[in-house]
PDB file of C-alpha atoms in Angstrom:
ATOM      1  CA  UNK W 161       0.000   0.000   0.000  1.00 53.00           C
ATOM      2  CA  UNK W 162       0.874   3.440  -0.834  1.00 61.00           C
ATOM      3  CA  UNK W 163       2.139   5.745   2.050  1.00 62.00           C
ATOM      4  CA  UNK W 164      -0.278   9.060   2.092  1.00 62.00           C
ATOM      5  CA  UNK W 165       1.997  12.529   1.471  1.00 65.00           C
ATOM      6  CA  UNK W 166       0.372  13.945   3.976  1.00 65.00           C
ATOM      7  CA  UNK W 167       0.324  11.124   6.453  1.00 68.00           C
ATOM      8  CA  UNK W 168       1.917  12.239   9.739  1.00 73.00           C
ATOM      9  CA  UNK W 169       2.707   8.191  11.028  1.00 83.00           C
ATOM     10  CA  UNK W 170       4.083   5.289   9.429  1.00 88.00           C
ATOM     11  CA  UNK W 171       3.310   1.731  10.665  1.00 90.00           C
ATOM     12  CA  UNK W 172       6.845   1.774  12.572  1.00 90.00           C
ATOM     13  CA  UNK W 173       6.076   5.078  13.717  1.00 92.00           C
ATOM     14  CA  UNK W 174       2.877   4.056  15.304  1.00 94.00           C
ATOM     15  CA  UNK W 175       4.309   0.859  16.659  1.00 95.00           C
ATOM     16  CA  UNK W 176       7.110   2.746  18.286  1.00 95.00           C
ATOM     17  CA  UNK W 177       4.178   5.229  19.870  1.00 96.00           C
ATOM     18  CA  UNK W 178       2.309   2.371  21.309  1.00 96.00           C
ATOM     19  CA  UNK W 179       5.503   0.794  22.961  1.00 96.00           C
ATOM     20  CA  UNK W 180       6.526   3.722  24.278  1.00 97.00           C
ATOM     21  CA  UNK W 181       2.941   3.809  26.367  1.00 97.00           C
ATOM     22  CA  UNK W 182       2.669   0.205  27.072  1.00 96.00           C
ATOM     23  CA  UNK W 183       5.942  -1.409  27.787  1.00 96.00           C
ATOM     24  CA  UNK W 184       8.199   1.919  28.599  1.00 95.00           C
ATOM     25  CA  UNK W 185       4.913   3.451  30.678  1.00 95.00           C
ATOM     26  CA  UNK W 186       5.006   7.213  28.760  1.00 97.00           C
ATOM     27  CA  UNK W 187       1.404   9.081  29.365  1.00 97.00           C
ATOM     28  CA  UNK W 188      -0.416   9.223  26.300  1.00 97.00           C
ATOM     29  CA  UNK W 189      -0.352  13.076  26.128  1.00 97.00           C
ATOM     30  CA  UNK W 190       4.099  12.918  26.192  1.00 97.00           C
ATOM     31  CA  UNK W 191       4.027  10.049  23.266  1.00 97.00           C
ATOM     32  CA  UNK W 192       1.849  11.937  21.382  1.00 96.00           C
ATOM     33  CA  UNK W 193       3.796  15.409  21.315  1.00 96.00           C
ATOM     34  CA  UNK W 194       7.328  13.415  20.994  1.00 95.00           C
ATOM     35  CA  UNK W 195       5.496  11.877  17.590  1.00 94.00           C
ATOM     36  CA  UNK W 196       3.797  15.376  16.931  1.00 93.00           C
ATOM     37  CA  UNK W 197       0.621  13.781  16.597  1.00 94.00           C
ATOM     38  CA  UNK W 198      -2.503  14.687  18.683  1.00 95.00           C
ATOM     39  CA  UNK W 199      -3.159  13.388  21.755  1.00 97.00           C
ATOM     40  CA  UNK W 200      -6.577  11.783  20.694  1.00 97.00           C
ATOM     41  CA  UNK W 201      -5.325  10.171  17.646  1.00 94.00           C
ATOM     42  CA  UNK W 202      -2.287   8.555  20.019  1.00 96.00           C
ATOM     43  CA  UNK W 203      -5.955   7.109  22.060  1.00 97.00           C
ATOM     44  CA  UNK W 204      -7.237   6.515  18.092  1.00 95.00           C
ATOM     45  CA  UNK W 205      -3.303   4.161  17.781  1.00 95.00           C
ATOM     46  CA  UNK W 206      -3.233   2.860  21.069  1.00 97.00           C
ATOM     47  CA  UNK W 207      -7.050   1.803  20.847  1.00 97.00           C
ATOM     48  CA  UNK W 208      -7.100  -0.279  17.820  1.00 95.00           C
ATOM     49  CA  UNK W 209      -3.478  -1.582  19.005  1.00 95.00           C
ATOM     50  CA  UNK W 210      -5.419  -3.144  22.051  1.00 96.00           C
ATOM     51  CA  UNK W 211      -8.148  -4.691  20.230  1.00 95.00           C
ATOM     52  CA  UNK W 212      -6.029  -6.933  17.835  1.00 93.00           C
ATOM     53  CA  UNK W 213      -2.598  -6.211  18.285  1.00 92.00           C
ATOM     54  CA  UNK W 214       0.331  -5.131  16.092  1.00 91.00           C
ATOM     55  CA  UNK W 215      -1.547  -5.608  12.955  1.00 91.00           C
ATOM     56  CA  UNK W 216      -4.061  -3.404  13.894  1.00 91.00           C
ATOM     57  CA  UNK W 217      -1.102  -0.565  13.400  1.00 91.00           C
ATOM     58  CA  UNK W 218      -1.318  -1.080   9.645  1.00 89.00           C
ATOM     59  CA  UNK W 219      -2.455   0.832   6.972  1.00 84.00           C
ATOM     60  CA  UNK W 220      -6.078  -0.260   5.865  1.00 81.00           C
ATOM     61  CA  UNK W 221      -7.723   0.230   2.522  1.00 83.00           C
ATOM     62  CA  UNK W 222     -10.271   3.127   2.294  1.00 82.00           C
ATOM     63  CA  UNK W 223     -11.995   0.792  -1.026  1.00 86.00           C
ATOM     64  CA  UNK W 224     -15.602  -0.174   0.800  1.00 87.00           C
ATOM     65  CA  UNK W 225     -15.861  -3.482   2.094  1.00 85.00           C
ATOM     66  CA  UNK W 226     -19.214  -4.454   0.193  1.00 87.00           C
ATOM     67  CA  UNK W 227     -21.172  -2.516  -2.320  1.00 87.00           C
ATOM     68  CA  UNK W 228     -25.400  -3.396  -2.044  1.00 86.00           C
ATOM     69  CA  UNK W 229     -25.997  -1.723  -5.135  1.00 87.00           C
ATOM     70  CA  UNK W 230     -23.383  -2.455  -7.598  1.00 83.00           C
ATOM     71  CA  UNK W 231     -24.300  -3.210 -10.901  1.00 87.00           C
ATOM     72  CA  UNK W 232     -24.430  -7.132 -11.296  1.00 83.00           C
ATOM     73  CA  UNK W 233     -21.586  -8.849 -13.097  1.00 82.00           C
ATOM     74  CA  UNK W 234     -23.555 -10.412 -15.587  1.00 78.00           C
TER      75      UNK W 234
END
């Protein structure tokens, strides 16, 4: 997957905030200024981190996951 221009975190960078809150016991509020990202997307990070892990850290397609009223194949 493409990396955004304007996209402030990389997956490393976003692993590297969330271990710096869990295992080296930073507040949210000091991880989120050292990354220069907001303090609510650092809850946003840390968040989907805790609900399935590292590979929630990864970039995720924006295509829609179904579409109800596509035109049929045939």
């Amino acid at each position: 997957m493409n990396m955004h221009e304007n996209a402030r975190m990389t997956v490393h960078g976003r692993v590297l905030l969330v271990n710096r809150i869990v295992a080296g016991g930073w507040r949210v509020a000091d991880a989120a200024r050292a990354a220069g990202i907001s303090e609510r997307t650092a809850y946003k990070w840390l968040a989907r981190f805790r609900a399935g892990g590292e590979r929630m850290l990864h970039d995720r397609s924006s295509a829609p996951g179904r579409m109800p009223h596509a035109t049929p194949v045939a």
